[in-house]
mmCIF file of C-alpha atoms in Angstrom:
data_model
loop_
_atom_site.group_PDB
_atom_site.id
_atom_site.type_symbol
_atom_site.label_atom_id
_atom_site.label_comp_id
_atom_site.label_asym_id
_atom_site.label_seq_id
_atom_site.Cartn_x
_atom_site.Cartn_y
_atom_site.Cartn_z
ATOM 1 C CA GLY A 223 -27.003 21.965 7.004
ATOM 2 C CA GLU A 224 -23.793 23.908 6.466
ATOM 3 C CA ASN A 225 -22.335 24.180 2.814
ATOM 4 C CA VAL A 226 -18.742 25.321 2.321
ATOM 5 C CA GLU A 227 -17.669 26.426 -1.195
ATOM 6 C CA GLN A 228 -13.876 26.916 -1.795
ATOM 7 C CA HIS A 229 -12.115 28.668 -4.708
ATOM 8 C CA PRO A 230 -9.838 28.142 -6.673
ATOM 9 C CA SER A 231 -9.464 24.332 -6.945
ATOM 10 C CA THR A 232 -5.851 24.853 -8.019
ATOM 11 C CA LEU A 233 -3.421 27.832 -7.684
ATOM 12 C CA SER A 234 0.116 28.308 -8.949
ATOM 13 C CA VAL A 235 2.286 31.113 -7.791
ATOM 14 C CA GLN A 236 5.814 32.171 -7.983
ATOM 15 C CA GLU A 237 8.105 31.666 -5.023
ATOM 16 C CA GLY A 238 7.924 34.830 -3.089
ATOM 17 C CA ASP A 239 4.700 35.997 -4.277
ATOM 18 C CA SER A 240 1.341 35.812 -2.392
ATOM 19 C CA ALA A 241 -1.443 33.274 -2.447
ATOM 20 C CA VAL A 242 -5.080 33.826 -1.611
ATOM 21 C CA ILE A 243 -7.755 31.266 -1.087
ATOM 22 C CA LYS A 244 -11.476 32.151 -0.831
ATOM 23 C CA CYS A 245 -14.241 30.230 0.902
ATOM 24 C CA THR A 246 -18.024 31.064 1.381
ATOM 25 C CA TYR A 247 -20.399 29.342 3.891
ATOM 26 C CA SER A 248 -24.047 29.066 3.955
ATOM 27 C CA ASP A 249 -25.109 28.924 7.704
ATOM 28 C CA SER A 250 -25.057 32.233 9.533
ATOM 29 C CA ALA A 251 -24.922 30.428 12.798
ATOM 30 C CA SER A 252 -21.386 29.197 12.032
ATOM 31 C CA ASN A 253 -18.745 30.863 14.229
ATOM 32 C CA TYR A 254 -15.549 28.939 13.891
ATOM 33 C CA PHE A 255 -13.486 28.895 10.595
ATOM 34 C CA PRO A 256 -10.290 26.742 10.546
ATOM 35 C CA TRP A 257 -7.788 26.148 7.808
ATOM 36 C CA TYR A 258 -6.127 22.884 7.258
ATOM 37 C CA LYS A 259 -3.025 22.070 5.292
ATOM 38 C CA GLN A 260 -2.517 18.494 3.867
ATOM 39 C CA GLU A 261 0.858 17.456 2.610
ATOM 40 C CA LEU A 262 1.341 14.425 0.188
ATOM 41 C CA GLY A 263 0.539 11.247 1.889
ATOM 42 C CA LYS A 264 -0.456 12.784 5.378
ATOM 43 C CA GLY A 265 -3.569 13.752 7.221
ATOM 44 C CA PRO A 266 -4.620 17.495 7.231
ATOM 45 C CA GLN A 267 -3.018 19.640 9.846
ATOM 46 C CA LEU A 268 -4.619 22.944 11.352
ATOM 47 C CA ILE A 269 -2.489 25.973 10.332
ATOM 48 C CA ILE A 270 -4.697 28.746 11.452
ATOM 49 C CA ASP A 271 -8.247 29.429 12.534
ATOM 50 C CA ILE A 272 -10.670 32.344 13.298
ATOM 51 C CA ARG A 273 -13.836 32.974 15.222
ATOM 52 C CA SER A 274 -16.569 35.257 14.477
ATOM 53 C CA ASN A 275 -15.752 37.829 17.092
ATOM 54 C CA VAL A 276 -12.582 38.927 15.123
ATOM 55 C CA GLY A 277 -12.281 40.061 11.479
ATOM 56 C CA GLU A 278 -8.666 39.193 11.046
ATOM 57 C CA LYS A 279 -5.878 37.020 12.427
ATOM 58 C CA LYS A 280 -2.255 36.734 11.566
ATOM 59 C CA ASP A 281 0.556 34.272 12.354
ATOM 60 C CA GLN A 282 3.789 35.014 10.601
ATOM 61 C CA ARG A 283 3.365 34.553 6.865
ATOM 62 C CA ILE A 284 -0.325 33.285 7.041
ATOM 63 C CA ALA A 285 -3.422 35.473 7.862
ATOM 64 C CA VAL A 286 -7.132 34.818 7.649
ATOM 65 C CA THR A 287 -9.883 37.356 7.094
ATOM 66 C CA LEU A 288 -13.632 36.939 7.968
ATOM 67 C CA ASN A 289 -16.567 38.865 6.571
ATOM 68 C CA LYS A 290 -19.657 37.730 8.659
ATOM 69 C CA THR A 291 -22.127 39.884 6.759
ATOM 70 C CA ALA A 292 -20.999 38.253 3.406
ATOM 71 C CA LYS A 293 -20.378 34.944 4.812
ATOM 72 C CA HIS A 294 -16.940 34.496 3.294
ATOM 73 C CA PHE A 295 -13.337 34.053 4.700
ATOM 74 C CA SER A 296 -9.905 33.825 3.053
ATOM 75 C CA LEU A 297 -6.468 32.623 3.677
ATOM 76 C CA HIS A 298 -3.744 34.755 2.653
ATOM 77 C CA ILE A 299 0.068 33.511 2.332
ATOM 78 C CA THR A 300 2.761 35.915 1.732
ATOM 79 C CA GLU A 301 6.216 35.520 0.698
ATOM 80 C CA THR A 302 5.546 31.917 -0.445
ATOM 81 C CA GLN A 303 8.044 29.224 -0.182
ATOM 82 C CA PRO A 304 8.376 25.719 -1.857
ATOM 83 C CA GLU A 305 7.167 24.244 1.545
ATOM 84 C CA ASP A 306 3.907 25.859 1.135
ATOM 85 C CA SER A 307 2.977 23.602 -1.611
ATOM 86 C CA ALA A 308 0.114 21.489 -0.432
ATOM 87 C CA VAL A 309 -3.593 21.162 -0.506
ATOM 88 C CA TYR A 310 -5.484 23.767 1.704
ATOM 89 C CA PHE A 311 -8.932 23.071 3.130
ATOM 90 C CA CYS A 312 -11.216 25.610 4.808
ATOM 91 C CA ALA A 313 -13.974 24.617 7.054
ATOM 92 C CA ALA A 314 -16.764 25.962 9.101
ATOM 93 C CA SER A 315 -18.710 24.988 12.332
ATOM 94 C CA ILE A 316 -20.829 26.104 15.234
ATOM 95 C CA ASP A 317 -18.555 26.170 18.243
ATOM 96 C CA SER A 318 -20.824 25.657 21.244
ATOM 97 C CA GLY A 319 -18.043 24.548 23.608
ATOM 98 C CA GLY A 320 -18.300 21.014 22.721
ATOM 99 C CA ASN A 321 -16.624 19.058 19.844
ATOM 100 C CA GLU A 322 -18.690 19.959 16.901
ATOM 101 C CA LYS A 323 -18.295 18.521 13.342
ATOM 102 C CA LEU A 324 -16.578 20.485 10.830
ATOM 103 C CA THR A 325 -17.811 20.998 7.214
ATOM 104 C CA PHE A 326 -14.911 21.181 4.844
ATOM 105 C CA GLY A 327 -14.466 22.880 1.460
ATOM 106 C CA THR A 328 -13.355 20.759 -1.439
ATOM 107 C CA GLY A 329 -9.696 22.007 -1.156
ATOM 108 C CA THR A 330 -7.266 24.065 -3.080
ATOM 109 C CA ARG A 331 -4.012 22.419 -4.462
ATOM 110 C CA LEU A 332 -1.298 25.190 -4.185
ATOM 111 C CA THR A 333 1.957 24.949 -6.043
ATOM 112 C CA ILE A 334 4.744 27.283 -5.436
ATOM 113 C CA ILE A 335 6.963 27.682 -8.517
ATOM 114 C CA PRO A 336 10.762 28.037 -7.642
ATOM 115 C CA GLY B 1362 3.719 12.460 22.105
ATOM 116 C CA ALA B 1363 2.077 9.876 19.874
ATOM 117 C CA GLY B 1364 -0.496 11.318 17.228
ATOM 118 C CA VAL B 1365 -3.388 9.611 15.670
ATOM 119 C CA SER B 1366 -2.596 6.285 13.949
ATOM 120 C CA GLN B 1367 -4.557 4.339 11.527
ATOM 121 C CA SER B 1368 -4.272 0.802 10.076
ATOM 122 C CA PRO B 1369 -3.750 -0.558 7.664
ATOM 123 C CA SER B 1370 -2.126 2.220 5.531
ATOM 124 C CA ASN B 1371 -3.274 0.615 2.471
ATOM 125 C CA LYS B 1372 -5.926 -1.904 1.714
ATOM 126 C CA VAL B 1373 -6.829 -3.689 -1.578
ATOM 127 C CA THR B 1374 -10.006 -5.760 -1.563
ATOM 128 C CA GLU B 1375 -12.249 -7.333 -4.147
ATOM 129 C CA LYS B 1376 -15.760 -6.112 -4.808
ATOM 130 C CA GLY B 1377 -18.229 -7.669 -2.246
ATOM 131 C CA LYS B 1378 -15.747 -8.252 0.500
ATOM 132 C CA ASP B 1379 -15.914 -6.704 3.949
ATOM 133 C CA VAL B 1380 -13.156 -4.453 5.317
ATOM 134 C CA GLU B 1381 -12.364 -3.177 8.724
ATOM 135 C CA LEU B 1382 -10.291 0.086 9.186
ATOM 136 C CA ARG B 1383 -8.678 0.893 12.633
ATOM 137 C CA CYS B 1384 -8.140 4.170 14.241
ATOM 138 C CA ASP B 1385 -6.112 4.839 17.430
ATOM 139 C CA PRO B 1386 -6.782 8.411 18.599
ATOM 140 C CA ILE B 1387 -4.647 10.441 20.865
ATOM 141 C CA SER B 1388 -4.872 9.300 24.515
ATOM 142 C CA GLY B 1389 -7.333 11.265 26.355
ATOM 143 C CA HIS B 1390 -9.201 12.732 23.421
ATOM 144 C CA THR B 1391 -12.861 12.320 23.837
ATOM 145 C CA ALA B 1392 -14.115 13.111 20.298
ATOM 146 C CA LEU B 1393 -13.295 10.971 17.218
ATOM 147 C CA TYR B 1394 -14.341 11.651 13.566
ATOM 148 C CA TRP B 1395 -14.295 9.558 10.439
ATOM 149 C CA TYR B 1396 -13.961 11.310 6.997
ATOM 150 C CA ARG B 1397 -13.660 9.986 3.552
ATOM 151 C CA GLN B 1398 -11.617 11.777 0.817
ATOM 152 C CA SER B 1399 -12.109 10.624 -2.626
ATOM 153 C CA LEU B 1400 -9.565 11.534 -5.385
ATOM 154 C CA GLY B 1401 -9.442 15.196 -5.855
ATOM 155 C CA GLN B 1402 -12.274 15.826 -3.453
ATOM 156 C CA GLY B 1403 -12.813 17.351 -0.055
ATOM 157 C CA LEU B 1404 -13.348 15.537 3.254
ATOM 158 C CA GLU B 1405 -16.632 14.031 3.476
ATOM 159 C CA PHE B 1406 -18.009 13.546 7.064
ATOM 160 C CA LEU B 1407 -19.004 10.041 7.881
ATOM 161 C CA ILE B 1408 -19.411 9.710 11.645
ATOM 162 C CA TYR B 1409 -18.626 11.321 15.034
ATOM 163 C CA PHE B 1410 -18.168 9.885 18.597
ATOM 164 C CA GLN B 1411 -18.163 12.217 21.542
ATOM 165 C CA GLY B 1412 -17.552 10.698 24.873
ATOM 166 C CA ASN B 1413 -20.476 8.343 25.953
ATOM 167 C CA SER B 1414 -23.148 10.000 23.810
ATOM 168 C CA ALA B 1415 -24.781 8.366 20.835
ATOM 169 C CA PRO B 1416 -22.651 8.688 17.723
ATOM 170 C CA ASP B 1417 -23.760 11.157 15.009
ATOM 171 C CA LYS B 1418 -24.084 8.807 11.989
ATOM 172 C CA SER B 1419 -25.432 11.396 9.802
ATOM 173 C CA GLY B 1420 -22.762 11.228 7.189
ATOM 174 C CA LEU B 1421 -22.716 7.549 6.572
ATOM 175 C CA PRO B 1422 -23.486 7.026 2.899
ATOM 176 C CA SER B 1423 -25.285 3.630 3.231
ATOM 177 C CA ASP B 1424 -26.077 0.896 5.639
ATOM 178 C CA ARG B 1425 -23.062 -0.871 4.294
ATOM 179 C CA PHE B 1426 -20.902 1.414 6.563
ATOM 180 C CA SER B 1427 -20.783 1.233 10.362
ATOM 181 C CA ALA B 1428 -18.437 2.348 13.081
ATOM 182 C CA GLU B 1429 -17.671 1.276 16.661
ATOM 183 C CA ARG B 1430 -15.677 3.086 19.411
ATOM 184 C CA THR B 1431 -14.809 0.750 22.149
ATOM 185 C CA GLY B 1432 -13.876 1.922 25.752
ATOM 186 C CA GLY B 1433 -13.926 5.481 24.460
ATOM 187 C CA SER B 1434 -10.653 4.951 22.609
ATOM 188 C CA VAL B 1435 -10.111 2.795 19.526
ATOM 189 C CA SER B 1436 -12.574 2.955 16.727
ATOM 190 C CA THR B 1437 -13.301 0.565 13.853
ATOM 191 C CA LEU B 1438 -14.993 1.542 10.561
ATOM 192 C CA THR B 1439 -16.483 -1.324 8.755
ATOM 193 C CA ILE B 1440 -17.627 -1.433 5.224
ATOM 194 C CA GLN B 1441 -19.677 -4.476 4.252
ATOM 195 C CA ARG B 1442 -19.966 -5.788 0.622
ATOM 196 C CA THR B 1443 -17.506 -3.162 -0.811
ATOM 197 C CA GLN B 1444 -18.212 -1.430 -4.052
ATOM 198 C CA GLN B 1445 -15.807 0.174 -6.435
ATOM 199 C CA GLU B 1446 -17.202 3.748 -5.448
ATOM 200 C CA ASP B 1447 -15.986 3.000 -1.894
ATOM 201 C CA SER B 1448 -12.392 3.412 -2.977
ATOM 202 C CA ALA B 1449 -11.005 6.511 -1.215
ATOM 203 C CA VAL B 1450 -8.738 7.488 1.619
ATOM 204 C CA TYR B 1451 -10.527 7.052 4.990
ATOM 205 C CA LEU B 1452 -9.209 9.614 7.604
ATOM 206 C CA CYS B 1453 -9.707 9.600 11.248
ATOM 207 C CA ALA B 1454 -9.310 12.476 13.519
ATOM 208 C CA SER B 1455 -9.591 13.083 17.298
ATOM 209 C CA SER B 1456 -10.142 16.085 19.428
ATOM 210 C CA PRO B 1457 -9.493 16.876 23.094
ATOM 211 C CA ARG B 1458 -11.977 17.475 25.698
ATOM 212 C CA GLY B 1459 -13.308 21.049 26.177
ATOM 213 C CA GLY B 1460 -13.866 21.993 22.720
ATOM 214 C CA LYS B 1461 -13.246 25.806 22.928
ATOM 215 C CA ASN B 1462 -10.489 24.953 20.424
ATOM 216 C CA ASN B 1463 -12.121 22.575 17.916
ATOM 217 C CA GLU B 1464 -8.728 21.487 16.414
ATOM 218 C CA GLN B 1465 -9.008 18.148 14.952
ATOM 219 C CA PHE B 1466 -5.839 15.906 14.825
ATOM 220 C CA PHE B 1467 -5.856 13.853 11.830
ATOM 221 C CA GLY B 1468 -4.182 10.371 11.275
ATOM 222 C CA PRO B 1469 -2.398 9.538 7.976
ATOM 223 C CA GLY B 1470 -5.379 7.738 6.585
ATOM 224 C CA THR B 1471 -6.172 4.288 5.084
ATOM 225 C CA ARG B 1472 -6.051 4.277 1.264
ATOM 226 C CA LEU B 1473 -8.852 1.750 0.238
ATOM 227 C CA THR B 1474 -8.929 0.299 -3.231
ATOM 228 C CA VAL B 1475 -11.792 -1.955 -4.214
ATOM 229 C CA LEU B 1476 -11.099 -3.950 -7.484
#
């Protein structure tokens, strides 16, 4: 089955700086890669996703890049703000048009230092 | 509209007791997932329901764990003879029909503590 590894486990950055979180996956058939943000006491929430037919996707201050050959993908947050502090999870799955289960990474706790 | 709700929000039980955790998915969502999140860990897949198909139980850690989804809506996760290692946050998620966008909508979770 799929195995997703995520690094780093914790990350602290100064407000206004950029943050990068990296994930690798094992199953070359995976083609859907979402990122979830989990704030304290809440369930995870989708913030951005990418499919294997594109290499990069951007939404305001967040972007995700995908390297299918190397089987890794990354989350980039620019101009970080205090409200970006949370735990971020990457995930991978095979999107065959149905509701496929996701394999999650172990999470990165991001702390933005004011 | 209403999101995924879970009850109870917190549950403290004694080792050996049975517990039931409830999930109310978003109305009309055909897929429902249960995950376990241990302290400082990622989300561990437990079980997945999709419409009227047989559930994918491949993530259940032991036969003490079971889940039902009645009428294609509400789901109950049951843990029998709880152990201390069952202590975790149990998250439920649902996903709409037509999975081109596989976004899963998560509830707030149930924090289970086994003493």
